[in-house]
Amino acid sequence: MYTYKVKQTEKKTYFFNLIKKDITKVYLFDTYNEALVFALSEEIKQFTCIVSDKVQTTRKTFENYYTLKEFKKHCVNNSMHFLNTQKCRLDEKQISNYYFYLIGSNKLTKLKKH
């Protein structure tokens, strides 16, 4: 089957921001859903699907799903769909916790763009 490769680049600084270094980590996943959940939780914009040695395709994470910023905006405007309440009484930190809860519990249907 396919293998999904997610690259994550992290910027590190040492010695009072004098030395800056980029560290790239590569994660391999067997299923699309595992790679998608990881990319959504780490806010990685795209990942690669390895079909064979010569064929690779790119999947865009936020083409079909909301980013955290978009989710906060839509959650306040349309709280009945996202929270099942009439008014949104959550602050931004609680909304972001709910966003990551939906990702972690694999309930991605509320994060899909319509």
mmCIF file with all atom_site columns, N, CA, C and O in Angstrom, residues 12-20:
data_model
loop_
_atom_site.group_PDB
_atom_site.id
_atom_site.type_symbol
_atom_site.label_atom_id
_atom_site.label_alt_id
_atom_site.label_comp_id
_atom_site.label_asym_id
_atom_site.label_entity_id
_atom_site.label_seq_id
_atom_site.pdbx_PDB_ins_code
_atom_site.Cartn_x
_atom_site.Cartn_y
_atom_site.Cartn_z
_atom_site.occupancy
_atom_site.B_iso_or_equiv
_atom_site.pdbx_formal_charge
_atom_site.auth_seq_id
_atom_site.auth_comp_id
_atom_site.auth_asym_id
_atom_site.auth_atom_id
_atom_site.pdbx_PDB_model_num
ATOM 1  N N  . LYS A 1 12 ? 15.519 26.109 16.029 1.00 0.00 ? 12 LYS A N  1
ATOM 2  C CA . LYS A 1 12 ? 16.085 26.174 17.371 1.00 0.00 ? 12 LYS A CA 1
ATOM 3  C C  . LYS A 1 12 ? 17.145 27.265 17.415 1.00 0.00 ? 12 LYS A C  1
ATOM 4  O O  . LYS A 1 12 ? 17.856 27.495 16.439 1.00 0.00 ? 12 LYS A O  1
ATOM 5  N N  . THR A 1 13 ? 17.232 27.926 18.552 1.00 0.00 ? 13 THR A N  1
ATOM 6  C CA . THR A 1 13 ? 18.251 28.945 18.752 1.00 0.00 ? 13 THR A CA 1
ATOM 7  C C  . THR A 1 13 ? 19.072 28.587 19.984 1.00 0.00 ? 13 THR A C  1
ATOM 8  O O  . THR A 1 13 ? 18.554 28.046 20.954 1.00 0.00 ? 13 THR A O  1
ATOM 9  N N  . TYR A 1 14 ? 20.352 28.896 19.907 1.00 0.00 ? 14 TYR A N  1
ATOM 10 C CA . TYR A 1 14 ? 21.275 28.614 20.989 1.00 0.00 ? 14 TYR A CA 1
ATOM 11 C C  . TYR A 1 14 ? 22.077 29.872 21.310 1.00 0.00 ? 14 TYR A C  1
ATOM 12 O O  . TYR A 1 14 ? 22.244 30.756 20.467 1.00 0.00 ? 14 TYR A O  1
ATOM 13 N N  . PHE A 1 15 ? 22.589 29.926 22.513 1.00 0.00 ? 15 PHE A N  1
ATOM 14 C CA . PHE A 1 15 ? 23.473 30.999 22.961 1.00 0.00 ? 15 PHE A CA 1
ATOM 15 C C  . PHE A 1 15 ? 22.858 32.374 22.723 1.00 0.00 ? 15 PHE A C  1
ATOM 16 O O  . PHE A 1 15 ? 23.367 33.186 21.956 1.00 0.00 ? 15 PHE A O  1
ATOM 17 N N  . PHE A 1 16 ? 21.735 32.610 23.397 1.00 0.00 ? 16 PHE A N  1
ATOM 18 C CA . PHE A 1 16 ? 21.055 33.914 23.385 1.00 0.00 ? 16 PHE A CA 1
ATOM 19 C C  . PHE A 1 16 ? 20.717 34.379 21.974 1.00 0.00 ? 16 PHE A C  1
ATOM 20 O O  . PHE A 1 16 ? 20.966 35.523 21.591 1.00 0.00 ? 16 PHE A O  1
ATOM 21 N N  . ASN A 1 17 ? 20.178 33.479 21.172 1.00 0.00 ? 17 ASN A N  1
ATOM 22 C CA . ASN A 1 17 ? 19.722 33.736 19.800 1.00 0.00 ? 17 ASN A CA 1
ATOM 23 C C  . ASN A 1 17 ? 20.858 34.104 18.838 1.00 0.00 ? 17 ASN A C  1
ATOM 24 O O  . ASN A 1 17 ? 20.623 34.726 17.806 1.00 0.00 ? 17 ASN A O  1
ATOM 25 N N  . LEU A 1 18 ? 22.079 33.741 19.154 1.00 0.00 ? 18 LEU A N  1
ATOM 26 C CA . LEU A 1 18 ? 23.191 34.008 18.238 1.00 0.00 ? 18 LEU A CA 1
ATOM 27 C C  . LEU A 1 18 ? 23.321 32.925 17.184 1.00 0.00 ? 18 LEU A C  1
ATOM 28 O O  . LEU A 1 18 ? 23.667 33.199 16.037 1.00 0.00 ? 18 LEU A O  1
ATOM 29 N N  . ILE A 1 19 ? 23.051 31.694 17.558 1.00 0.00 ? 19 ILE A N  1
ATOM 30 C CA . ILE A 1 19 ? 23.150 30.570 16.624 1.00 0.00 ? 19 ILE A CA 1
ATOM 31 C C  . ILE A 1 19 ? 21.743 30.046 16.362 1.00 0.00 ? 19 ILE A C  1
ATOM 32 O O  . ILE A 1 19 ? 21.024 29.668 17.286 1.00 0.00 ? 19 ILE A O  1
ATOM 33 N N  . LYS A 1 20 ? 21.354 30.030 15.103 1.00 0.00 ? 20 LYS A N  1
ATOM 34 C CA . LYS A 1 20 ? 20.036 29.534 14.709 1.00 0.00 ? 20 LYS A CA 1
ATOM 35 C C  . LYS A 1 20 ? 20.219 28.298 13.842 1.00 0.00 ? 20 LYS A C  1
ATOM 36 O O  . LYS A 1 20 ? 21.088 28.260 12.975 1.00 0.00 ? 20 LYS A O  1
#
